[in-house]
CSV table of C-alpha atoms in Angstrom, one decimal:
chain,number,residue,atom,x,y,z
I,1,MET,CA,-0.1,0.1,-0.3
I,2,PRO,CA,1.6,3.5,-1.0
I,3,ILE,CA,2.5,5.7,1.8
I,4,TRP,CA,-0.2,8.3,0.5
I,5,PHE,CA,-2.6,6.2,0.7
I,6,ILE,CA,-2.8,6.4,5.0
I,7,VAL,CA,-3.6,10.3,4.2
I,8,VAL,CA,-6.9,8.9,2.4
I,9,TYR,CA,-7.8,6.1,4.9
I,10,ILE,CA,-7.3,8.3,7.6
I,11,PHE,CA,-9.6,10.9,6.0
I,12,GLY,CA,-11.8,8.7,4.5
I,13,SER,CA,-12.4,6.6,7.7
I,14,ILE,CA,-13.9,9.6,9.0
I,15,GLY,CA,-15.8,11.0,6.6
I,16,LEU,CA,-17.3,7.6,6.3
I,17,GLY,CA,-17.9,8.0,10.1
I,18,CYS,CA,-19.7,10.9,10.5
I,19,ILE,CA,-21.7,9.9,6.9
I,20,PHE,CA,-22.9,6.8,8.5
I,21,ALA,CA,-23.5,8.4,12.4
I,22,LEU,CA,-25.9,10.9,10.4
I,23,LEU,CA,-27.5,8.6,8.3
I,24,PHE,CA,-28.4,6.6,11.1
I,25,PHE,CA,-29.7,9.6,13.5
I,26,LEU,CA,-32.1,10.4,10.4
I,27,TYR,CA,-33.3,6.5,9.9
I,28,THR,CA,-33.8,6.4,14.0
I,29,ASP,CA,-35.3,9.8,14.1
I,30,ARG,CA,-37.6,9.4,11.1
I,31,LYS,CA,-38.3,6.0,12.7
I,32,GLN,CA,-39.8,7.5,15.9
I,33,SER,CA,-41.3,10.4,14.4
I,34,LEU,CA,-43.4,8.2,12.1
I,35,VAL,CA,-44.2,5.8,15.0
I,36,SER,CA,-45.5,8.4,17.3
I,37,ALA,CA,-47.6,10.4,14.8
I,38,PRO,CA,-51.1,10.8,15.8
I,39,ASN,CA,-52.3,10.1,11.8
I,40,HIS,CA,-49.8,7.0,11.9
I,41,GLY,CA,-51.3,3.5,11.8
I,42,SER,CA,-50.2,2.0,14.5
I,43,GLY,CA,-48.9,5.0,16.4
I,44,SER,CA,-52.3,5.1,18.7
I,45,ASN,CA,-52.1,0.8,19.4
I,46,ASN,CA,-48.6,0.8,20.1
I,47,ALA,CA,-47.9,3.4,22.3
I,48,ALA,CA,-48.0,3.2,26.6
I,49,PRO,CA,-47.4,4.8,29.4
I,50,ALA,CA,-44.5,3.2,31.3
I,51,ARG,CA,-42.3,4.0,34.2
I,52,ILE,CA,-38.5,3.8,33.7
I,53,ASP,CA,-37.0,1.8,36.4
I,54,ALA,CA,-33.7,2.3,36.0
I,55,ILE,CA,-31.3,4.1,33.5
I,56,TYR,CA,-27.8,4.1,32.7
I,57,PHE,CA,-25.0,5.1,30.4
I,58,GLY,CA,-24.4,2.1,27.7
I,59,GLY,CA,-20.9,3.2,27.0
I,60,VAL,CA,-21.2,4.0,23.3
I,61,ARG,CA,-20.9,7.6,22.4
I,62,MET,CA,-21.5,8.9,18.9
I,63,MET,CA,-20.7,12.5,17.0
I,64,GLU,CA,-20.5,14.0,20.9
I,65,THR,CA,-24.1,14.4,20.0
I,66,ARG,CA,-25.8,11.1,21.3
I,67,ASP,CA,-25.4,8.8,24.0
I,68,LEU,CA,-26.1,5.2,24.0
I,69,MET,CA,-28.8,4.8,26.9
I,70,VAL,CA,-29.7,1.5,28.2
I,71,ILE,CA,-33.2,1.9,30.0
I,72,GLU,CA,-35.4,-0.3,32.3
I,73,VAL,CA,-39.0,0.5,32.2
I,74,THR,CA,-42.4,-1.1,33.1
I,75,VAL,CA,-44.9,-0.8,30.7
I,76,PHE,CA,-48.4,-0.8,31.0
I,77,SER,CA,-49.8,-2.0,27.9
I,78,ARG,CA,-53.3,-1.8,26.9
I,79,LEU,CA,-53.3,-5.1,24.7
I,80,GLN,CA,-51.3,-7.5,27.4
I,81,ILE,CA,-50.9,-7.7,30.8
I,82,PRO,CA,-47.5,-5.2,32.2
I,83,TYR,CA,-44.4,-6.4,31.5
I,84,GLN,CA,-41.1,-5.0,31.9
I,85,THR,CA,-38.4,-4.7,29.4
I,86,THR,CA,-34.7,-3.1,28.8
I,87,ILE,CA,-34.4,-1.4,25.8
I,88,ARG,CA,-31.1,0.8,24.4
I,89,GLN,CA,-31.1,3.5,22.7
I,90,PHE,CA,-29.4,6.6,21.5
I,91,MET,CA,-30.5,9.6,22.6
I,92,THR,CA,-29.5,13.6,22.6
I,93,ALA,CA,-28.3,15.4,25.9
I,94,GLU,CA,-31.8,17.2,25.9
I,95,ASP,CA,-34.2,13.7,26.3
I,96,ILE,CA,-31.8,12.6,28.6
I,97,ASP,CA,-31.9,15.6,31.0
I,98,GLN,CA,-35.9,14.8,31.2
I,99,LEU,CA,-35.3,10.9,32.1
I,100,HIS,CA,-35.1,10.6,35.6
I,101,ALA,CA,-36.0,6.8,37.7
I,102,GLY,CA,-39.5,6.6,38.8
I,103,ASP,CA,-40.8,9.4,35.7
I,104,VAL,CA,-43.7,8.1,33.6
I,105,ILE,CA,-42.8,8.4,29.8
I,106,THR,CA,-44.0,7.1,26.4
I,107,PHE,CA,-42.8,3.9,25.1
I,108,TYR,CA,-43.6,2.4,21.6
I,109,GLU,CA,-43.2,-0.6,21.4
I,110,ASP,CA,-42.5,-2.7,18.0
I,111,THR,CA,-45.1,-4.2,16.2
I,112,ARG,CA,-42.4,-6.6,14.8
I,113,ASP,CA,-40.5,-7.4,17.6
I,114,TYR,CA,-43.2,-7.7,21.1
I,115,GLY,CA,-41.7,-6.0,24.2
I,116,TYR,CA,-38.9,-3.9,22.4
I,117,GLY,CA,-39.2,-0.7,21.1
I,118,THR,CA,-38.3,3.2,22.0
I,119,VAL,CA,-39.3,6.0,24.6
I,120,SER,CA,-40.4,9.2,24.3
I,121,PRO,CA,-39.8,11.7,27.2
I,122,LYS,CA,-42.5,13.1,26.6
I,123,THR,CA,-46.1,12.1,29.1
I,124,PRO,CA,-48.4,9.6,28.0
I,125,ALA,CA,-51.7,10.7,26.5
I,126,GLU,CA,-53.7,8.4,27.9
I,127,ILE,CA,-55.2,8.1,31.6
I,128,ILE,CA,-52.4,6.7,34.0
I,129,ARG,CA,-52.9,3.9,36.1
I,130,ALA,CA,-53.1,4.5,40.0
I,131,ASP,CA,-50.3,1.6,40.8
I,132,VAL,CA,-47.6,3.0,38.1
I,133,LYS,CA,-45.7,4.1,40.9
I,134,THR,CA,-45.6,0.3,42.8
I,135,PHE,CA,-46.7,-2.1,40.2
I,136,LYS,CA,-43.4,-5.2,39.8
I,137,ALA,CA,-44.0,-6.7,36.5
I,138,ASN,CA,-44.5,-10.8,36.6
I,139,LYS,CA,-43.5,-10.7,33.1
I,140,ILE,CA,-39.6,-9.5,31.7
I,141,TYR,CA,-38.3,-8.9,28.6
I,142,PRO,CA,-34.7,-10.0,28.9
I,143,GLU,CA,-32.2,-6.9,27.6
I,144,ARG,CA,-31.1,-8.1,23.7
I,145,GLN,CA,-27.9,-10.1,23.8
I,146,LYS,CA,-25.2,-7.8,22.4
I,147,THR,CA,-24.6,-8.7,18.3
I,148,GLY,CA,-22.4,-6.3,17.4
I,149,LEU,CA,-21.0,-6.3,13.9
I,150,TRP,CA,-22.0,-10.0,13.7
I,151,LEU,CA,-25.5,-9.3,12.6
I,152,LEU,CA,-25.6,-6.9,9.8
I,153,ILE,CA,-29.4,-8.3,8.6
I,154,GLY,CA,-33.0,-9.5,11.0
I,155,ARG,CA,-34.2,-8.4,13.7
I,156,ASN,CA,-34.4,-11.8,15.4
I,157,PRO,CA,-30.7,-13.8,14.6
I,158,ASN,CA,-30.8,-17.0,13.7
I,159,MET,CA,-28.3,-19.6,11.9
I,160,PHE,CA,-29.5,-18.4,8.5
I,161,THR,CA,-29.2,-14.4,9.3
I,162,ARG,CA,-26.3,-14.7,11.2
I,163,SER,CA,-24.4,-16.7,8.2
I,164,ILE,CA,-25.9,-14.5,5.9
I,165,SER,CA,-24.1,-11.5,7.6
I,166,PHE,CA,-20.9,-13.0,8.8
I,167,ILE,CA,-20.9,-13.3,4.7
I,168,LEU,CA,-21.5,-10.0,4.2
I,169,ILE,CA,-19.0,-8.9,6.6
I,170,ILE,CA,-16.3,-10.8,5.0
I,171,THR,CA,-17.2,-9.1,2.3
I,172,ILE,CA,-17.2,-5.6,3.1
I,173,PHE,CA,-14.4,-6.3,5.1
I,174,GLY,CA,-12.3,-7.6,2.0
I,175,ILE,CA,-13.0,-4.9,-0.1
I,176,GLY,CA,-12.3,-2.2,2.0
I,177,PHE,CA,-9.0,-3.7,2.9
I,178,LEU,CA,-7.9,-5.1,-1.0
I,179,SER,CA,-9.1,-1.2,-2.3
I,180,PRO,CA,-6.1,0.7,-1.6
I,181,TYR,CA,-3.9,-2.2,-3.5
I,182,MET,CA,-6.3,-2.6,-6.4
I,183,VAL,CA,-6.1,0.8,-7.2
I,184,SER,CA,-2.3,0.8,-6.8
I,185,GLY,CA,-1.9,-2.6,-8.9
I,186,ASN,CA,-0.1,-4.1,-5.8
I,187,VAL,CA,-2.5,-6.9,-5.6
I,188,ASP,CA,0.2,-9.4,-6.3
I,189,TRP,CA,2.6,-7.7,-4.0
I,190,LEU,CA,0.2,-8.2,-1.3
I,191,LEU,CA,-0.2,-12.4,-1.9
I,192,LEU,CA,3.4,-12.6,-2.0
I,193,LYS,CA,3.9,-10.8,1.7
I,194,ILE,CA,0.7,-13.6,2.5
I,195,LYS,CA,2.7,-16.2,1.6
I,196,HIS,CA,5.9,-15.2,2.9
I,197,PHE,CA,4.5,-13.6,6.5
I,198,PRO,CA,5.3,-16.8,8.3
I,199,GLN,CA,9.0,-15.8,8.2
I,200,LYS,CA,8.3,-13.3,10.7
I,201,PHE,CA,7.1,-15.8,12.8
I,202,ILE,CA,10.6,-17.5,13.0
I,203,PHE,CA,12.7,-14.3,12.6
I,204,GLN,CA,13.7,-15.0,8.6
I,205,ASP,CA,11.9,-12.4,7.2
I,206,LYS,CA,13.9,-11.0,3.8
I,207,GLY,CA,11.4,-9.5,2.4
I,208,ASN,CA,12.3,-8.2,-0.8
I,209,PHE,CA,15.5,-10.9,-1.1
I,210,ASN,CA,12.9,-14.2,-1.2
I,211,PRO,CA,13.5,-15.1,-5.3
I,212,GLU,CA,10.3,-14.2,-6.3
I,213,GLU,CA,10.2,-10.5,-5.1
I,214,PHE,CA,13.7,-9.6,-6.0
I,215,LYS,CA,12.9,-10.6,-9.3
I,216,LYS,CA,9.3,-8.6,-9.3
I,217,ALA,CA,11.2,-5.5,-7.5
I,218,TYR,CA,13.8,-5.7,-10.3
I,219,ASP,CA,11.6,-6.0,-13.3
I,220,LYS,CA,9.5,-3.0,-12.0
I,221,ALA,CA,12.9,-0.9,-11.2
I,222,ILE,CA,14.1,-1.5,-14.7
I,223,GLY,CA,11.0,-0.4,-16.1
I,224,TYR,CA,10.9,2.5,-14.4
I,225,ILE,CA,14.6,3.7,-15.3
I,226,GLY,CA,14.3,3.0,-18.8
I,227,ASP,CA,16.6,4.9,-20.8
I,228,GLN,CA,17.4,7.1,-17.9
I,229,ARG,CA,20.8,7.4,-16.5
I,230,ILE,CA,21.3,6.3,-13.0
I,231,GLU,CA,23.9,6.8,-10.2
I,232,SER,CA,22.3,4.0,-7.9
I,233,LEU,CA,19.9,1.0,-7.8
I,234,LEU,CA,19.5,-0.4,-4.2
I,235,PHE,CA,17.0,-3.0,-3.3
I,236,TYR,CA,15.9,-2.9,0.0
I,237,LYS,CA,14.3,-5.7,2.1
I,238,SER,CA,10.9,-3.6,1.6
I,239,PHE,CA,11.8,-1.1,-1.3
I,240,THR,CA,14.0,-0.2,-4.3
I,241,GLN,CA,16.1,3.2,-4.0
I,242,VAL,CA,16.8,4.9,-7.5
I,243,THR,CA,19.1,7.6,-8.0
I,244,ILE,CA,18.2,8.9,-11.5
I,245,GLU,CA,18.7,11.8,-13.6
I,246,PRO,CA,15.4,12.8,-15.3
I,247,ALA,CA,14.9,12.7,-18.0
I,248,ASP,CA,13.4,16.3,-18.0
I,249,LYS,CA,15.9,17.8,-16.0
I,250,PRO,CA,19.5,16.5,-17.0
I,251,GLY,CA,22.3,17.7,-15.0
I,252,TYR,CA,20.1,16.9,-12.0
I,253,LEU,CA,19.9,14.1,-9.5
I,254,ARG,CA,16.4,13.1,-8.1
I,255,SER,CA,15.8,10.0,-6.2
I,256,ARG,CA,12.7,7.4,-6.5
I,257,THR,CA,11.2,5.0,-4.0
I,258,ILE,CA,9.7,2.0,-4.9
I,259,ARG,CA,7.5,0.2,-3.2
I,260,GLY,CA,6.4,-3.0,-5.2
I,261,ASN,CA,4.1,-1.2,-7.8
I,262,SER,CA,4.0,1.8,-6.2
I,263,VAL,CA,7.1,4.7,-7.1
I,264,GLU,CA,7.1,8.1,-4.8
I,265,TRP,CA,9.6,10.7,-5.5
I,266,PRO,CA,10.4,14.0,-3.3
I,267,PHE,CA,10.1,17.4,-4.6
I,268,MET,CA,13.8,17.7,-4.0
I,269,THR,CA,17.0,17.4,-6.6
I,270,TRP,CA,20.5,17.9,-6.7
I,271,THR,CA,23.1,18.6,-9.2
I,272,ILE,CA,25.4,16.0,-10.7
I,273,ASP,CA,29.0,16.5,-9.2
I,274,ASP,CA,30.7,13.8,-11.4
I,275,GLN,CA,29.0,12.7,-14.9
I,276,ASP,CA,31.2,9.6,-14.7
I,277,ARG,CA,29.4,8.4,-11.6
I,278,LEU,CA,26.3,7.8,-13.6
I,279,PHE,CA,25.6,5.0,-16.1
I,280,THR,CA,22.8,3.2,-17.7
I,281,LEU,CA,20.8,-0.7,-17.6
I,282,LYS,CA,23.3,-1.5,-20.2
I,283,SER,CA,25.5,-2.0,-17.7
I,284,ILE,CA,24.5,-4.1,-15.0
I,285,ARG,CA,22.4,-7.7,-15.2
I,286,TYR,CA,20.1,-9.8,-12.9
I,287,ASP,CA,21.8,-12.7,-13.5
I,288,LEU,CA,25.1,-11.0,-11.5
I,289,LEU,CA,22.8,-9.4,-9.0
I,290,LYS,CA,21.5,-12.7,-8.1
I,291,LYS,CA,24.8,-14.7,-8.5
I,292,ALA,CA,26.3,-12.0,-5.5
I,293,LEU,CA,22.8,-12.7,-3.4
I,294,ASP,CA,23.0,-16.3,-3.8
I,295,ASN,CA,27.2,-16.3,-3.4
I,296,ALA,CA,26.4,-14.0,0.1
I,297,ALA,CA,23.5,-16.4,1.2
I,298,THR,CA,26.5,-19.3,1.5
I,299,ASP,CA,28.3,-17.3,4.5
I,300,HIS,CA,25.3,-14.5,5.6
I,301,GLU,CA,21.8,-14.5,6.7
I,302,LEU,CA,19.5,-13.1,4.0
I,303,LYS,CA,17.4,-11.5,6.3
I,304,ASN,CA,20.4,-9.3,7.8
I,305,ILE,CA,20.7,-7.5,4.6
I,306,MET,CA,20.0,-4.1,4.6
I,307,TYR,CA,20.6,-3.7,0.7
I,308,ILE,CA,22.0,-5.2,-2.3
I,309,GLY,CA,22.6,-2.7,-5.4
I,310,PHE,CA,24.5,-0.9,-8.2
I,311,ARG,CA,26.5,1.7,-7.7
I,312,LYS,CA,29.8,3.1,-9.3
I,313,GLY,CA,32.4,4.2,-7.8
I,314,ILE,CA,36.1,3.3,-7.0
I,315,ARG,CA,36.9,-0.2,-6.7
I,316,TRP,CA,40.3,0.2,-3.6
I,317,GLY,CA,43.3,-2.3,-4.3
I,318,THR,CA,44.5,-5.0,-1.5
I,319,ARG,CA,47.3,-4.6,0.4
I,320,ASP,CA,48.4,-7.9,-0.6
I,321,ARG,CA,48.4,-6.3,-4.1
I,322,ARG,CA,45.3,-9.7,-5.3
I,323,ILE,CA,43.7,-6.3,-6.8
I,324,PRO,CA,46.2,-3.7,-7.4
I,325,PRO,CA,45.1,-0.1,-6.5
I,326,ASP,CA,42.9,1.3,-8.7
I,327,TYR,CA,41.4,5.0,-8.0
I,328,LYS,CA,39.4,5.8,-11.2
I,329,GLN,CA,35.5,6.2,-10.3
I,330,ASN,CA,34.8,3.7,-13.9
I,331,HIS,CA,34.1,0.4,-12.2
I,332,ILE,CA,30.0,-0.3,-12.1
I,333,ASP,CA,30.5,-3.0,-9.2
I,334,ILE,CA,27.9,-5.6,-6.9
I,335,HIS,CA,27.6,-4.1,-2.9
I,336,ILE,CA,25.9,-5.9,-0.2
I,337,VAL,CA,25.4,-3.8,3.0
I,338,PHE,CA,24.5,-5.2,5.7
I,339,GLU,CA,22.4,-3.7,9.1
I,340,GLY,CA,23.8,-1.6,11.2
I,341,GLY,CA,26.5,-0.6,8.0
I,342,ASN,CA,29.1,-2.2,10.2
I,343,GLU,CA,29.9,-5.3,7.8
I,344,SER,CA,29.5,-5.2,3.6
I,345,LEU,CA,30.6,-7.4,0.3
I,346,ASP,CA,31.7,-6.3,-2.9
I,347,TYR,CA,31.6,-8.2,-6.2
I,348,ASN,CA,32.3,-7.2,-9.6
I,349,GLY,CA,29.9,-5.9,-11.5
I,350,GLU,CA,31.2,-7.6,-14.8
I,351,THR,CA,31.4,-11.4,-13.5
I,352,GLY,CA,29.4,-11.4,-10.3
I,353,GLU,CA,32.7,-12.9,-8.4
I,354,ARG,CA,32.9,-11.4,-5.0
I,355,LEU,CA,36.2,-9.0,-4.2
I,356,PRO,CA,38.7,-9.6,-1.9
I,357,LYS,CA,38.4,-7.0,1.2
């Protein structure tokens, strides 16, 4: 996933959350207004006086405007014996201030879910029983079991609705998780990361130094560089760093970071202090790079490599004259640097053979 998508995720998540909350408020307010309307088909039938037995905060606040309240009420319905029920309802601070234990309010029963519904702080319009303050109901509807996100459809959970909800949740989560990878064309890289994820558990994570990732990273870098001249091409565990001379700005250098199929670039450029340090793709080969990496694996751990790549510079001679001193910056060699920068290996860029230290 490209770094810039983090910004999209942060602000996108906040925006979607606000939109969801607003739609939820509009839905619940609209639903409650329809149910409590006098001319509503069932408004006069499902409204009943109710005594507040207990009220407490449900632990959830939405957009600093609504609090989830858990309210225990005893309902004095005209159509059945009085009963006690517990409901969970988002309410504004103004409505919450009007609710107190022992008060009589209006309860609107859901015609499709008997024993449950919504409350309104308004005083009931009908006659209130004389024993409303002391009556204890024998019939008690328990508080609904918390289903959280595991129930997206259906009013009463059963095996079928739970299965459908589970499928919907996995689908929605999958699309949301994969969307940045699909937009940036990095789904194939994600699959490779999943494939080699177990390496992290045994502390052997090689990242781009795994054979498949290494070849893909090389091909992506080569395709991006094209005919441009480069100063260095370095492969790190999680990204590729290319320093190039932009075709539209000769005489300057610019760094590029390639993560998967995504390319990031800073706006800063700097001038080239030595034109002889630049080279083209004709001077490098993948088989030599792979040969050097395989050779390094014989006596070093690939997981400890910081980077491997081509860079043009001085090839210093050895004291025992196995390599004569050469101070000309005309050797495009392969360099491997290990974590911490305290150890490195150099390979001949034309043969792939390790150079003596």
